[in-house]
């Protein structure tokens, strides 16, 4: 069942106007770092002031203007949120490729696959509200600077191509997968936590590799709610699921599930097969919601990418997802709702 979490309150304290960014970074999906699960677990917990600093955020608007918002944290429970350097590099496939390409509008246009969208910078995102998309921060910002294309960022929704000018009525040849195309919506504003922006992406690691995009208009699709990430041992079968637009299968939505191998307070380590392009995908699980007496899928993390870790001289590689901790839940929920009273329970 979905556990109930008491969520802290994160409220804006002050907002500063910053200089317009240059948009000169390349959208690279590779960052290298030697810090793996063991190094992560041994790093000291951040102080209250450090956490406040990490959870402060920049907001980029479609006209290129930029603000920085400092936050206050209230009723902060014990336990920190964040630590130092982790990594991301090209994804390999682990043994047998266990990814499934999702074909046909019956699947692609239905929940949960229909919540996956493509970013114009090449990543994947997930619909989490009527006008909001959750993705990875590195899809928009490389830790030092906003990437090219971040100002004119668009989100692509997979739709069936209409044939012969018809309105799409019963014209599918069932033997052939239906051709799909992307319909694009512009992004109005983007929030990125300062924990990601604090200098070189190598120093700050992946703990804050998430961003929220607000679209210029509602997308009118069913979306998936966010939830606080339970411990790996409480996940059904110890597994996670996500769908993304992997680079090696252009135009395909690719679904996979796999076991969680290790975890820290902020990250889940797993060996789900994935290629660049899938980063930013929402990692979800399906659990029983006791209050509503029904099964519910929720996004509990954001797929960040690949990491090589030197384990006692033996290189081992993982795929890493950023967990939605109670603090991150409070922050992302506030970005979506604009009212902390709607964000009291994860």
Tab-separated table of N, CA, C and O in Angstrom, residues 7-70:
chain	number	residue	atom	x	y	z
A	7	UNK	N	4.465	15.731	5.066
A	7	UNK	CA	5.343	16.464	4.162
A	7	UNK	C	5.668	17.818	4.774
A	7	UNK	O	4.777	18.501	5.284
A	8	UNK	N	6.955	18.222	4.758
A	8	UNK	CA	7.285	19.561	5.251
A	8	UNK	C	6.705	20.632	4.338
A	8	UNK	O	6.216	20.331	3.246
A	9	UNK	N	6.760	21.868	4.795
A	9	UNK	CA	6.250	22.989	3.996
A	9	UNK	C	7.435	23.776	3.458
A	9	UNK	O	8.346	24.135	4.209
A	10	UNK	N	7.427	24.010	2.149
A	10	UNK	CA	8.474	24.820	1.520
A	10	UNK	C	7.805	26.040	0.899
A	10	UNK	O	6.945	25.900	0.034
A	11	UNK	N	8.181	27.227	1.386
A	11	UNK	CA	7.527	28.446	0.911
A	11	UNK	C	8.553	29.448	0.392
A	11	UNK	O	9.636	29.597	0.986
A	12	UNK	N	8.227	30.131	-0.705
A	12	UNK	CA	9.123	31.178	-1.200
A	12	UNK	C	9.279	32.284	-0.155
A	12	UNK	O	8.305	32.667	0.488
A	13	UNK	N	10.520	32.780	0.016
A	13	UNK	CA	10.791	33.872	0.954
A	13	UNK	C	11.079	35.172	0.217
A	13	UNK	O	10.650	36.227	0.642
A	14	UNK	N	11.851	35.077	-0.869
A	14	UNK	CA	12.185	36.281	-1.625
A	14	UNK	C	12.547	35.868	-3.045
A	14	UNK	O	13.012	34.754	-3.269
A	15	UNK	N	12.310	36.784	-3.981
A	15	UNK	CA	12.615	36.496	-5.388
A	15	UNK	C	13.461	37.628	-5.963
A	15	UNK	O	13.134	38.804	-5.795
A	16	UNK	N	14.562	37.256	-6.604
A	16	UNK	CA	15.468	38.218	-7.229
A	16	UNK	C	15.408	38.072	-8.737
A	16	UNK	O	15.278	36.955	-9.235
A	17	UNK	N	15.561	39.186	-9.462
A	17	UNK	CA	15.682	39.103	-10.922
A	17	UNK	C	17.149	38.932	-11.276
A	17	UNK	O	18.000	39.670	-10.784
A	18	UNK	N	17.454	37.939	-12.112
A	18	UNK	CA	18.832	37.683	-12.545
A	18	UNK	C	19.010	38.169	-13.983
A	18	UNK	O	18.036	38.422	-14.693
A	19	UNK	N	20.273	38.260	-14.415
A	19	UNK	CA	20.542	38.612	-15.816
A	19	UNK	C	20.001	37.514	-16.727
A	19	UNK	O	19.960	36.342	-16.341
A	20	UNK	N	19.639	37.910	-17.936
A	20	UNK	CA	19.167	36.900	-18.892
A	20	UNK	C	20.278	35.903	-19.171
A	20	UNK	O	21.440	36.291	-19.350
A	21	UNK	N	19.959	34.608	-19.213
A	21	UNK	CA	21.015	33.620	-19.466
A	21	UNK	C	21.475	33.644	-20.924
A	21	UNK	O	20.807	34.201	-21.795
A	22	UNK	N	22.626	33.011	-21.165
A	22	UNK	CA	23.213	32.978	-22.506
A	22	UNK	C	22.656	31.858	-23.383
A	22	UNK	O	22.734	31.929	-24.595
A	23	UNK	N	22.158	30.776	-22.761
A	23	UNK	CA	21.697	29.593	-23.519
A	23	UNK	C	22.814	29.070	-24.425
A	23	UNK	O	22.637	28.867	-25.613
A	24	UNK	N	23.996	28.859	-23.821
A	24	UNK	CA	25.143	28.468	-24.642
A	24	UNK	C	25.648	27.061	-24.345
A	24	UNK	O	26.631	26.623	-24.931
A	25	UNK	N	24.998	26.328	-23.428
A	25	UNK	CA	25.490	24.985	-23.093
A	25	UNK	C	24.960	23.964	-24.101
A	25	UNK	O	23.870	24.116	-24.646
A	26	UNK	N	25.758	22.937	-24.347
A	26	UNK	CA	25.293	21.822	-25.169
A	26	UNK	C	24.425	20.913	-24.301
A	26	UNK	O	24.735	20.706	-23.130
A	27	UNK	N	23.374	20.346	-24.879
A	27	UNK	CA	22.522	19.415	-24.126
A	27	UNK	C	23.231	18.060	-24.072
A	27	UNK	O	22.978	17.178	-24.868
A	28	UNK	N	24.183	17.934	-23.154
A	28	UNK	CA	24.953	16.692	-23.024
A	28	UNK	C	24.268	15.771	-22.026
A	28	UNK	O	23.839	16.218	-20.975
A	29	UNK	N	24.207	14.496	-22.339
A	29	UNK	CA	23.603	13.557	-21.412
A	29	UNK	C	24.680	12.728	-20.718
A	29	UNK	O	24.431	11.606	-20.304
A	30	UNK	N	25.896	13.273	-20.611
A	30	UNK	CA	26.982	12.541	-19.968
A	30	UNK	C	27.643	13.398	-18.900
A	30	UNK	O	28.040	14.524	-19.161
A	31	UNK	N	27.741	12.859	-17.714
A	31	UNK	CA	28.524	13.462	-16.641
A	31	UNK	C	29.218	12.304	-15.949
A	31	UNK	O	28.605	11.268	-15.754
A	32	UNK	N	30.485	12.455	-15.607
A	32	UNK	CA	31.217	11.321	-15.027
A	32	UNK	C	31.589	11.646	-13.586
A	32	UNK	O	31.995	12.758	-13.285
A	33	UNK	N	31.450	10.674	-12.689
A	33	UNK	CA	31.819	10.872	-11.300
A	33	UNK	C	32.152	9.542	-10.656
A	33	UNK	O	31.603	8.512	-11.024
A	34	UNK	N	33.058	9.529	-9.695
A	34	UNK	CA	33.448	8.270	-9.056
A	34	UNK	C	32.577	7.897	-7.864
A	34	UNK	O	32.800	6.873	-7.238
A	35	UNK	N	31.606	8.734	-7.518
A	35	UNK	CA	30.882	8.521	-6.255
A	35	UNK	C	29.670	7.623	-6.456
A	35	UNK	O	28.720	8.005	-7.128
A	36	UNK	N	29.717	6.421	-5.898
A	36	UNK	CA	28.618	5.465	-6.021
A	36	UNK	C	27.819	5.350	-4.741
A	36	UNK	O	27.917	6.201	-3.863
A	37	UNK	N	27.025	4.290	-4.594
A	37	UNK	CA	26.152	4.160	-3.413
A	37	UNK	C	26.913	4.234	-2.094
A	37	UNK	O	26.474	4.920	-1.177
A	38	UNK	N	28.075	3.565	-1.981
A	38	UNK	CA	28.781	3.534	-0.694
A	38	UNK	C	29.307	4.924	-0.340
A	38	UNK	O	29.138	5.406	0.782
A	39	UNK	N	29.905	5.581	-1.345
A	39	UNK	CA	30.445	6.932	-1.136
A	39	UNK	C	29.308	7.889	-0.788
A	39	UNK	O	29.429	8.745	0.077
A	40	UNK	N	28.187	7.701	-1.423
A	40	UNK	CA	26.994	8.508	-1.175
A	40	UNK	C	26.513	8.380	0.258
A	40	UNK	O	26.182	9.354	0.920
A	41	UNK	N	26.436	7.120	0.709
A	41	UNK	CA	25.893	6.865	2.049
A	41	UNK	C	26.815	7.398	3.134
A	41	UNK	O	26.369	7.700	4.233
A	42	UNK	N	28.129	7.490	2.839
A	42	UNK	CA	29.078	7.929	3.868
A	42	UNK	C	29.217	9.449	3.908
A	42	UNK	O	29.854	9.984	4.802
A	43	UNK	N	28.652	10.159	2.948
A	43	UNK	CA	28.810	11.617	2.950
A	43	UNK	C	27.922	12.219	4.044
A	43	UNK	O	26.836	11.720	4.325
A	44	UNK	N	28.384	13.303	4.688
A	44	UNK	CA	27.624	13.859	5.810
A	44	UNK	C	26.290	14.435	5.355
A	44	UNK	O	26.165	14.912	4.221
A	45	UNK	N	25.305	14.390	6.231
A	45	UNK	CA	24.010	14.982	5.911
A	45	UNK	C	24.168	16.495	5.824
A	45	UNK	O	24.929	17.086	6.592
A	46	UNK	N	23.474	17.125	4.896
A	46	UNK	CA	23.583	18.585	4.792
A	46	UNK	C	22.914	19.270	5.983
A	46	UNK	O	22.023	18.705	6.606
A	47	UNK	N	23.359	20.468	6.265
A	47	UNK	CA	22.733	21.251	7.335
A	47	UNK	C	21.400	21.817	6.833
A	47	UNK	O	21.113	21.815	5.627
A	48	UNK	N	20.635	22.347	7.760
A	48	UNK	CA	19.355	22.989	7.417
A	48	UNK	C	19.579	24.112	6.395
A	48	UNK	O	18.853	24.221	5.410
A	49	UNK	N	20.628	24.941	6.635
A	49	UNK	CA	20.899	26.050	5.711
A	49	UNK	C	21.278	25.535	4.325
A	49	UNK	O	20.879	26.110	3.313
A	50	UNK	N	22.062	24.444	4.276
A	50	UNK	CA	22.443	23.881	2.975
A	50	UNK	C	21.224	23.362	2.230
A	50	UNK	O	21.064	23.587	1.029
A	51	UNK	N	20.335	22.673	2.948
A	51	UNK	CA	19.122	22.149	2.300
A	51	UNK	C	18.274	23.295	1.759
A	51	UNK	O	17.756	23.230	0.639
A	52	UNK	N	18.151	24.367	2.554
A	52	UNK	CA	17.394	25.535	2.090
A	52	UNK	C	18.004	26.099	0.808
A	52	UNK	O	17.297	26.491	-0.124
A	53	UNK	N	19.325	26.108	0.772
A	53	UNK	CA	20.041	26.606	-0.391
A	53	UNK	C	19.790	25.710	-1.606
A	53	UNK	O	19.511	26.180	-2.715
A	54	UNK	N	19.882	24.388	-1.409
A	54	UNK	CA	19.670	23.433	-2.508
A	54	UNK	C	18.251	23.531	-3.066
A	54	UNK	O	18.026	23.328	-4.261
A	55	UNK	N	17.275	23.783	-2.192
A	55	UNK	CA	15.872	23.782	-2.620
A	55	UNK	C	15.405	25.153	-3.109
A	55	UNK	O	14.290	25.280	-3.611
A	56	UNK	N	16.244	26.184	-2.940
A	56	UNK	CA	15.952	27.439	-3.634
A	56	UNK	C	16.025	27.144	-5.130
A	56	UNK	O	16.627	26.145	-5.520
A	57	UNK	N	15.427	27.969	-5.951
A	57	UNK	CA	15.323	27.572	-7.360
A	57	UNK	C	15.336	28.759	-8.304
A	57	UNK	O	15.038	29.889	-7.925
A	58	UNK	N	15.719	28.470	-9.538
A	58	UNK	CA	15.629	29.450	-10.618
A	58	UNK	C	14.382	29.169	-11.443
A	58	UNK	O	14.003	28.009	-11.622
A	59	UNK	N	13.765	30.240	-11.937
A	59	UNK	CA	12.624	30.113	-12.844
A	59	UNK	C	12.965	30.844	-14.132
A	59	UNK	O	13.307	32.028	-14.109
A	60	UNK	N	12.921	30.103	-15.232
A	60	UNK	CA	13.214	30.660	-16.557
A	60	UNK	C	11.898	30.853	-17.300
A	60	UNK	O	11.080	29.934	-17.369
A	61	UNK	N	11.685	32.048	-17.822
A	61	UNK	CA	10.437	32.360	-18.538
A	61	UNK	C	10.662	32.325	-20.049
A	61	UNK	O	11.790	32.449	-20.518
A	62	UNK	N	9.558	32.180	-20.788
A	62	UNK	CA	9.643	32.036	-22.246
A	62	UNK	C	10.280	33.257	-22.908
A	62	UNK	O	10.875	33.155	-23.975
A	63	UNK	N	10.178	34.439	-22.268
A	63	UNK	CA	10.781	35.643	-22.865
A	63	UNK	C	12.269	35.769	-22.540
A	63	UNK	O	12.903	36.769	-22.868
A	64	UNK	N	12.826	34.743	-21.851
A	64	UNK	CA	14.260	34.746	-21.553
A	64	UNK	C	14.602	35.332	-20.203
A	64	UNK	O	15.760	35.284	-19.785
A	65	UNK	N	13.615	35.927	-19.489
A	65	UNK	CA	13.937	36.478	-18.173
A	65	UNK	C	14.100	35.354	-17.159
A	65	UNK	O	13.582	34.241	-17.339
A	66	UNK	N	14.849	35.650	-16.086
A	66	UNK	CA	15.240	34.624	-15.126
A	66	UNK	C	15.116	35.187	-13.716
A	66	UNK	O	15.524	36.322	-13.459
A	67	UNK	N	14.539	34.405	-12.795
A	67	UNK	CA	14.483	34.817	-11.392
A	67	UNK	C	15.071	33.721	-10.519
A	67	UNK	O	15.147	32.557	-10.927
A	68	UNK	N	15.499	34.124	-9.304
A	68	UNK	CA	15.952	33.160	-8.302
A	68	UNK	C	15.089	33.348	-7.063
A	68	UNK	O	14.905	34.470	-6.600
A	69	UNK	N	14.526	32.243	-6.560
A	69	UNK	CA	13.640	32.302	-5.404
A	69	UNK	C	14.282	31.571	-4.231
A	69	UNK	O	14.661	30.410	-4.363
A	70	UNK	N	14.422	32.269	-3.113
A	70	UNK	CA	14.893	31.621	-1.890
A	70	UNK	C	13.694	31.065	-1.151
A	70	UNK	O	12.602	31.644	-1.199
